[in-house]
Amino acid sequence: MDGRDATAAEATDDELLLFDDQPRADVTAAAQPWRVLVVDDDDQVHLVTRFALADVRYGGQGLLLLQARSAAQAREILSSDPAIALILLDVVMETDDAGLKLARWVREELGNRNVRIILRTGQPGQAPERQVILDYDINDYKSKAELTAQRLFTAVISSLRSYEQLLSIDSSRIGLEKILAATSWLYEKRSISQFVEGVILQIRALVGDAEGALMCTLADRGDVHSHSVRIIAGQAPFALEKGGTIGAQLSGPVCDSILTAMRTQQPQYEADRCVISFQTREYVASAVYLYGHKTLGPVERNLLEVFAANVAAGFDKVYLFEKLAHDAVHDRLTNLRSRASLVDAIDEAARTHREGGSPAALLVLDFDRFRDINDDLGYGGGDQFLALMAQRLLADLSPGEIAARLGGDAFAVLAPGISTQQAALAHAERLRRVLCAPAHITGREVIPSISIGAAFVGGDMRRAEEVLSDADATMDKAKRLGGGRTAMFDPVPPRPSLGRLSLVSDLSRAIHRNELRLHYQPIVSTKTRRVAGFEALIRWQHPERGLVPPNTFISVVESTGLIVPMGEWVLAEAARQVSDWHQRLPEAKDLFIGVNVSARQFVGNDLVSRVKRVLADTPVAAHHLKLEITESLIMEDPALAIEELKRLRELGIKLSLDDFGTGYSSLSYLHQFPIDTLKIDRSFVSAMLTRRETMVVMQSICSLARNLGMTIVAEGAETEAEVEALAELGCDFIQGFIFSRPVPAEEAEALVRAMAVT
Ligand code: C2E
Ligand code: MG
Ligand code: MG
């Protein structure tokens, strides 16, 4: 640290900057002085240099001289300060060629290609070989006697100029890579809302993050005004109401710059904020960044505009996709869901019920004497009538409910969470009140009347079509009885098969009754094809329902807090199991074990002391334990999470980022997380061979992870072709059905014996 301390004493600038590990993408914009490192063992030279360069300015900025008195000290400073622009380097110091060695170290080991180097020696006879000058990209070589103040000035300015050029080339290249990765990632988004969130996320990354961002749009081609432009997405710190107008939610000056950007199609830049507009066929949208992105230099502005142009095309594509998807499941006339889409929803509701949710009610409604309406008002009038009824229905739907048009004048409503006959009938009456208010169609008043048939979804194994035809037949019955009434198909609603309540109480007993099991899925080294470790995955051996997979109960367990004791059990049991293997199986002594951790365990429940306790109670080495956490867990409160992760890491345990790519895909944040391993989500692995964009994203994820020194695990490989592609991409480990499904401990042990461990 001596070198750093010595430097700090010299520095006139805010020293905190030295610790900023981000390479400075655009020095001119950052308004920082140029950092020049003077390396010389002669104090006199330092003094003279300071004097000679005291008033030098380039590009509006002065110099900040850092000093090192030996090559060793210089190495320390260079390692911790990537923003040094120029080294004035004495050749002869500790040894005759200490300076040359340092130059080689800078280029070859430190890998810093940008910093400029001017060599200086005491005597003219010590000139280095030409080859050295070429190989180590030395800018200038002068004997100290030759270097008058004027010459030094000229050499320094020309070096700074070339440093600046190198930097801007570098940041364009990095920026373009980011854009490529970001756009292909974005193009996988299938809904406007996902796409928009993605655009904001990626733009934040491009400008090196901003404190807040929002996007707004003018959906139809009307005039651009503060009351016509609406906010469609906002990210912290904006707790903005989506769909609200900018006029109602933003301050006057902010509105003005958004409107200017949209009207002129010109980006608006201010010191720490900017507005970029996207011109698309279907949408005119703007993204606004407020507060705290650093001032953008010309390179960054340029990149941002390239990105915006790329994204604009994406908007139309996603919009079209969403529209097609919407049309496929919606009825044209009424904008209600189509029959086929309702059938899917009924199946889904039945599944939810089987997995412990409450039953749902299906109500089929048909307008009494619709034929008369058609006859009196004509088909056009009949259509208007249906469209109006659909509007009323949609306006009245509660969240989670679905309304569909079955054909003709028959509508249906699927209402989840209805578990008694009384509730179903009450719901039918509500629909009747909403729909049967007088309607005015082509100047005539119509008083609608409806017949309703209701059936329950769930309970038994009836298929959706059967439930639908039961409800339909019941509606017919209501109609035959004179119409204007409701009939029930099921005399008794289905009992909750395993309702949430009983699920919760069953689960809390499961721990004590010893019904929880861990299965182990091998994680195999790509190179050796041997088992390197396992992931512990929980199962619930339910007395009636058999082996229950985690996806059906983890969310319940998380929402009730039961996850804390359950997670503690998982951790202890997994540690016990792996330490048992370590002790008994010679081929298993290096096996690691991955354990999943949920958000609820993580924050406020002192995971650190729980892990400590497990390490104390079990003879397992800390580095054999890997906690798997997800991005969403970190992103809930990044600062807090990073602190907690660091504390965990201090215990010596390893950390994996699980399901990477499904959540925030925060490529740009990744370097801030203290993470050892990246687990790339199965969705990437299964798509990468068929979707070129996915492969591109995989490549960027892998190269980034490698650069950050992380180990890469790919999840969900099912074919040999995938394994080969993953090996090619440089994944270190693979976890997937191709090697084995998660299996009980005895079978896992057999796998270890069979495959042998690395
Ligand atoms: P995960 O942590 O991402 O675990 C990997 C999941 O992918 C496992 O599902 C595994 O069976 C599945 N998988 C692995 N390879 C393949 C493959 O080649 N093809 C396919 N189709 N699937 C594959 P599983 O065991 O059902 O676990 C699901 C999730 O439940 C886990 O995802 C994890 O998030 C959660 N979970 C499991 N055990 C625990 C636990 O003890 N605590 C917590 N908090 N969550 C757990
Ligand atoms: Mg996992
Ligand atoms: Mg995973």
JSON list of N, CA, C and O in Angstrom, two decimals, residues 573-603:
[
{"chain": "A", "resi": 573, "resn": "GLU", "atom": "N", "xyz": [-29.33, -30.68, 6.06]},
{"chain": "A", "resi": 573, "resn": "GLU", "atom": "CA", "xyz": [-29.39, -32.03, 5.51]},
{"chain": "A", "resi": 573, "resn": "GLU", "atom": "C", "xyz": [-28.42, -32.18, 4.33]},
{"chain": "A", "resi": 573, "resn": "GLU", "atom": "O", "xyz": [-27.70, -33.17, 4.22]},
{"chain": "A", "resi": 574, "resn": "ALA", "atom": "N", "xyz": [-28.37, -31.16, 3.47]},
{"chain": "A", "resi": 574, "resn": "ALA", "atom": "CA", "xyz": [-27.47, -31.24, 2.31]},
{"chain": "A", "resi": 574, "resn": "ALA", "atom": "C", "xyz": [-26.01, -31.27, 2.78]},
{"chain": "A", "resi": 574, "resn": "ALA", "atom": "O", "xyz": [-25.20, -32.04, 2.28]},
{"chain": "A", "resi": 575, "resn": "ALA", "atom": "N", "xyz": [-25.71, -30.44, 3.79]},
{"chain": "A", "resi": 575, "resn": "ALA", "atom": "CA", "xyz": [-24.34, -30.41, 4.31]},
{"chain": "A", "resi": 575, "resn": "ALA", "atom": "C", "xyz": [-24.00, -31.76, 4.94]},
{"chain": "A", "resi": 575, "resn": "ALA", "atom": "O", "xyz": [-22.90, -32.29, 4.75]},
{"chain": "A", "resi": 576, "resn": "ARG", "atom": "N", "xyz": [-24.97, -32.30, 5.71]},
{"chain": "A", "resi": 576, "resn": "ARG", "atom": "CA", "xyz": [-24.72, -33.59, 6.34]},
{"chain": "A", "resi": 576, "resn": "ARG", "atom": "C", "xyz": [-24.44, -34.65, 5.28]},
{"chain": "A", "resi": 576, "resn": "ARG", "atom": "O", "xyz": [-23.49, -35.44, 5.36]},
{"chain": "A", "resi": 577, "resn": "GLN", "atom": "N", "xyz": [-25.27, -34.64, 4.22]},
{"chain": "A", "resi": 577, "resn": "GLN", "atom": "CA", "xyz": [-25.14, -35.67, 3.19]},
{"chain": "A", "resi": 577, "resn": "GLN", "atom": "C", "xyz": [-23.79, -35.58, 2.47]},
{"chain": "A", "resi": 577, "resn": "GLN", "atom": "O", "xyz": [-23.10, -36.58, 2.30]},
{"chain": "A", "resi": 578, "resn": "VAL", "atom": "N", "xyz": [-23.40, -34.36, 2.12]},
{"chain": "A", "resi": 578, "resn": "VAL", "atom": "CA", "xyz": [-22.15, -34.27, 1.35]},
{"chain": "A", "resi": 578, "resn": "VAL", "atom": "C", "xyz": [-20.95, -34.60, 2.25]},
{"chain": "A", "resi": 578, "resn": "VAL", "atom": "O", "xyz": [-19.98, -35.22, 1.80]},
{"chain": "A", "resi": 579, "resn": "SER", "atom": "N", "xyz": [-21.07, -34.23, 3.52]},
{"chain": "A", "resi": 579, "resn": "SER", "atom": "CA", "xyz": [-19.92, -34.54, 4.39]},
{"chain": "A", "resi": 579, "resn": "SER", "atom": "C", "xyz": [-19.85, -36.05, 4.64]},
{"chain": "A", "resi": 579, "resn": "SER", "atom": "O", "xyz": [-18.76, -36.62, 4.75]},
{"chain": "A", "resi": 580, "resn": "ASP", "atom": "N", "xyz": [-21.01, -36.69, 4.66]},
{"chain": "A", "resi": 580, "resn": "ASP", "atom": "CA", "xyz": [-21.03, -38.15, 4.76]},
{"chain": "A", "resi": 580, "resn": "ASP", "atom": "C", "xyz": [-20.31, -38.77, 3.55]},
{"chain": "A", "resi": 580, "resn": "ASP", "atom": "O", "xyz": [-19.49, -39.67, 3.69]},
{"chain": "A", "resi": 581, "resn": "TRP", "atom": "N", "xyz": [-20.60, -38.25, 2.37]},
{"chain": "A", "resi": 581, "resn": "TRP", "atom": "CA", "xyz": [-19.93, -38.77, 1.17]},
{"chain": "A", "resi": 581, "resn": "TRP", "atom": "C", "xyz": [-18.43, -38.49, 1.22]},
{"chain": "A", "resi": 581, "resn": "TRP", "atom": "O", "xyz": [-17.62, -39.35, 0.90]},
{"chain": "A", "resi": 582, "resn": "HIS", "atom": "N", "xyz": [-18.10, -37.26, 1.63]},
{"chain": "A", "resi": 582, "resn": "HIS", "atom": "CA", "xyz": [-16.67, -36.92, 1.74]},
{"chain": "A", "resi": 582, "resn": "HIS", "atom": "C", "xyz": [-15.93, -37.93, 2.60]},
{"chain": "A", "resi": 582, "resn": "HIS", "atom": "O", "xyz": [-14.82, -38.35, 2.31]},
{"chain": "A", "resi": 583, "resn": "GLN", "atom": "N", "xyz": [-16.60, -38.32, 3.69]},
{"chain": "A", "resi": 583, "resn": "GLN", "atom": "CA", "xyz": [-15.91, -39.21, 4.63]},
{"chain": "A", "resi": 583, "resn": "GLN", "atom": "C", "xyz": [-15.87, -40.66, 4.16]},
{"chain": "A", "resi": 583, "resn": "GLN", "atom": "O", "xyz": [-14.89, -41.35, 4.36]},
{"chain": "A", "resi": 584, "resn": "ARG", "atom": "N", "xyz": [-16.95, -41.10, 3.53]},
{"chain": "A", "resi": 584, "resn": "ARG", "atom": "CA", "xyz": [-17.02, -42.52, 3.19]},
{"chain": "A", "resi": 584, "resn": "ARG", "atom": "C", "xyz": [-16.45, -42.86, 1.82]},
{"chain": "A", "resi": 584, "resn": "ARG", "atom": "O", "xyz": [-15.95, -43.97, 1.62]},
{"chain": "A", "resi": 585, "resn": "LEU", "atom": "N", "xyz": [-16.57, -41.94, 0.86]},
{"chain": "A", "resi": 585, "resn": "LEU", "atom": "CA", "xyz": [-16.18, -42.30, -0.50]},
{"chain": "A", "resi": 585, "resn": "LEU", "atom": "C", "xyz": [-14.90, -41.57, -0.88]},
{"chain": "A", "resi": 585, "resn": "LEU", "atom": "O", "xyz": [-14.90, -40.34, -0.98]},
{"chain": "A", "resi": 586, "resn": "PRO", "atom": "N", "xyz": [-13.83, -42.27, -1.10]},
{"chain": "A", "resi": 586, "resn": "PRO", "atom": "CA", "xyz": [-12.58, -41.60, -1.44]},
{"chain": "A", "resi": 586, "resn": "PRO", "atom": "C", "xyz": [-12.72, -40.79, -2.73]},
{"chain": "A", "resi": 586, "resn": "PRO", "atom": "O", "xyz": [-12.13, -39.71, -2.86]},
{"chain": "A", "resi": 587, "resn": "GLU", "atom": "N", "xyz": [-13.55, -41.28, -3.68]},
{"chain": "A", "resi": 587, "resn": "GLU", "atom": "CA", "xyz": [-13.68, -40.57, -4.95]},
{"chain": "A", "resi": 587, "resn": "GLU", "atom": "C", "xyz": [-14.54, -39.31, -4.81]},
{"chain": "A", "resi": 587, "resn": "GLU", "atom": "O", "xyz": [-14.69, -38.55, -5.77]},
{"chain": "A", "resi": 588, "resn": "ALA", "atom": "N", "xyz": [-15.10, -39.09, -3.62]},
{"chain": "A", "resi": 588, "resn": "ALA", "atom": "CA", "xyz": [-16.03, -37.96, -3.47]},
{"chain": "A", "resi": 588, "resn": "ALA", "atom": "C", "xyz": [-15.46, -36.82, -2.65]},
{"chain": "A", "resi": 588, "resn": "ALA", "atom": "O", "xyz": [-16.18, -35.90, -2.28]},
{"chain": "A", "resi": 589, "resn": "LYS", "atom": "N", "xyz": [-14.18, -36.83, -2.39]},
{"chain": "A", "resi": 589, "resn": "LYS", "atom": "CA", "xyz": [-13.67, -35.89, -1.39]},
{"chain": "A", "resi": 589, "resn": "LYS", "atom": "C", "xyz": [-13.75, -34.42, -1.83]},
{"chain": "A", "resi": 589, "resn": "LYS", "atom": "O", "xyz": [-13.69, -33.53, -1.01]},
{"chain": "A", "resi": 590, "resn": "ASP", "atom": "N", "xyz": [-13.91, -34.20, -3.14]},
{"chain": "A", "resi": 590, "resn": "ASP", "atom": "CA", "xyz": [-14.01, -32.81, -3.58]},
{"chain": "A", "resi": 590, "resn": "ASP", "atom": "C", "xyz": [-15.40, -32.40, -4.06]},
{"chain": "A", "resi": 590, "resn": "ASP", "atom": "O", "xyz": [-15.57, -31.33, -4.65]},
{"chain": "A", "resi": 591, "resn": "LEU", "atom": "N", "xyz": [-16.38, -33.26, -3.81]},
{"chain": "A", "resi": 591, "resn": "LEU", "atom": "CA", "xyz": [-17.74, -32.92, -4.24]},
{"chain": "A", "resi": 591, "resn": "LEU", "atom": "C", "xyz": [-18.23, -31.65, -3.57]},
{"chain": "A", "resi": 591, "resn": "LEU", "atom": "O", "xyz": [-18.05, -31.49, -2.37]},
{"chain": "A", "resi": 592, "resn": "PHE", "atom": "N", "xyz": [-18.86, -30.76, -4.34]},
{"chain": "A", "resi": 592, "resn": "PHE", "atom": "CA", "xyz": [-19.51, -29.62, -3.69]},
{"chain": "A", "resi": 592, "resn": "PHE", "atom": "C", "xyz": [-21.02, -29.84, -3.71]},
{"chain": "A", "resi": 592, "resn": "PHE", "atom": "O", "xyz": [-21.52, -30.69, -4.45]},
{"chain": "A", "resi": 593, "resn": "ILE", "atom": "N", "xyz": [-21.71, -29.07, -2.90]},
{"chain": "A", "resi": 593, "resn": "ILE", "atom": "CA", "xyz": [-23.17, -29.23, -2.89]},
{"chain": "A", "resi": 593, "resn": "ILE", "atom": "C", "xyz": [-23.83, -27.86, -3.03]},
{"chain": "A", "resi": 593, "resn": "ILE", "atom": "O", "xyz": [-23.46, -26.92, -2.34]},
{"chain": "A", "resi": 594, "resn": "GLY", "atom": "N", "xyz": [-24.75, -27.75, -3.96]},
{"chain": "A", "resi": 594, "resn": "GLY", "atom": "CA", "xyz": [-25.47, -26.49, -4.17]},
{"chain": "A", "resi": 594, "resn": "GLY", "atom": "C", "xyz": [-26.79, -26.53, -3.41]},
{"chain": "A", "resi": 594, "resn": "GLY", "atom": "O", "xyz": [-27.51, -27.52, -3.46]},
{"chain": "A", "resi": 595, "resn": "VAL", "atom": "N", "xyz": [-27.12, -25.45, -2.72]},
{"chain": "A", "resi": 595, "resn": "VAL", "atom": "CA", "xyz": [-28.37, -25.38, -1.97]},
{"chain": "A", "resi": 595, "resn": "VAL", "atom": "C", "xyz": [-29.09, -24.10, -2.37]},
{"chain": "A", "resi": 595, "resn": "VAL", "atom": "O", "xyz": [-28.49, -23.02, -2.40]},
{"chain": "A", "resi": 596, "resn": "ASN", "atom": "N", "xyz": [-30.38, -24.23, -2.70]},
{"chain": "A", "resi": 596, "resn": "ASN", "atom": "CA", "xyz": [-31.16, -23.06, -3.12]},
{"chain": "A", "resi": 596, "resn": "ASN", "atom": "C", "xyz": [-31.59, -22.22, -1.92]},
{"chain": "A", "resi": 596, "resn": "ASN", "atom": "O", "xyz": [-31.99, -22.76, -0.89]},
{"chain": "A", "resi": 597, "resn": "VAL", "atom": "N", "xyz": [-31.53, -20.93, -2.09]},
{"chain": "A", "resi": 597, "resn": "VAL", "atom": "CA", "xyz": [-31.92, -20.03, -1.00]},
{"chain": "A", "resi": 597, "resn": "VAL", "atom": "C", "xyz": [-32.96, -19.05, -1.53]},
{"chain": "A", "resi": 597, "resn": "VAL", "atom": "O", "xyz": [-32.79, -18.47, -2.60]},
{"chain": "A", "resi": 598, "resn": "SER", "atom": "N", "xyz": [-34.07, -18.87, -0.80]},
{"chain": "A", "resi": 598, "resn": "SER", "atom": "CA", "xyz": [-35.10, -17.92, -1.24]},
{"chain": "A", "resi": 598, "resn": "SER", "atom": "C", "xyz": [-34.88, -16.56, -0.61]},
{"chain": "A", "resi": 598, "resn": "SER", "atom": "O", "xyz": [-34.23, -16.44, 0.42]},
{"chain": "A", "resi": 599, "resn": "ALA", "atom": "N", "xyz": [-35.55, -15.59, -1.22]},
{"chain": "A", "resi": 599, "resn": "ALA", "atom": "CA", "xyz": [-35.42, -14.20, -0.75]},
{"chain": "A", "resi": 599, "resn": "ALA", "atom": "C", "xyz": [-35.75, -14.10, 0.73]},
{"chain": "A", "resi": 599, "resn": "ALA", "atom": "O", "xyz": [-35.06, -13.43, 1.50]},
{"chain": "A", "resi": 600, "resn": "ARG", "atom": "N", "xyz": [-36.82, -14.75, 1.12]},
{"chain": "A", "resi": 600, "resn": "ARG", "atom": "CA", "xyz": [-37.29, -14.62, 2.50]},
{"chain": "A", "resi": 600, "resn": "ARG", "atom": "C", "xyz": [-36.24, -15.11, 3.51]},
{"chain": "A", "resi": 600, "resn": "ARG", "atom": "O", "xyz": [-36.15, -14.61, 4.61]},
{"chain": "A", "resi": 601, "resn": "GLN", "atom": "N", "xyz": [-35.48, -16.15, 3.14]},
{"chain": "A", "resi": 601, "resn": "GLN", "atom": "CA", "xyz": [-34.44, -16.65, 4.03]},
{"chain": "A", "resi": 601, "resn": "GLN", "atom": "C", "xyz": [-33.30, -15.65, 4.11]},
{"chain": "A", "resi": 601, "resn": "GLN", "atom": "O", "xyz": [-32.53, -15.62, 5.04]},
{"chain": "A", "resi": 602, "resn": "PHE", "atom": "N", "xyz": [-33.19, -14.93, 3.02]},
{"chain": "A", "resi": 602, "resn": "PHE", "atom": "CA", "xyz": [-31.98, -14.17, 2.77]},
{"chain": "A", "resi": 602, "resn": "PHE", "atom": "C", "xyz": [-31.95, -12.88, 3.57]},
{"chain": "A", "resi": 602, "resn": "PHE", "atom": "O", "xyz": [-30.97, -12.53, 4.20]},
{"chain": "A", "resi": 603, "resn": "VAL", "atom": "N", "xyz": [-33.07, -12.16, 3.50]},
{"chain": "A", "resi": 603, "resn": "VAL", "atom": "CA", "xyz": [-33.05, -10.83, 4.11]},
{"chain": "A", "resi": 603, "resn": "VAL", "atom": "C", "xyz": [-33.77, -10.86, 5.45]},
{"chain": "A", "resi": 603, "resn": "VAL", "atom": "O", "xyz": [-34.86, -11.38, 5.56]}
]
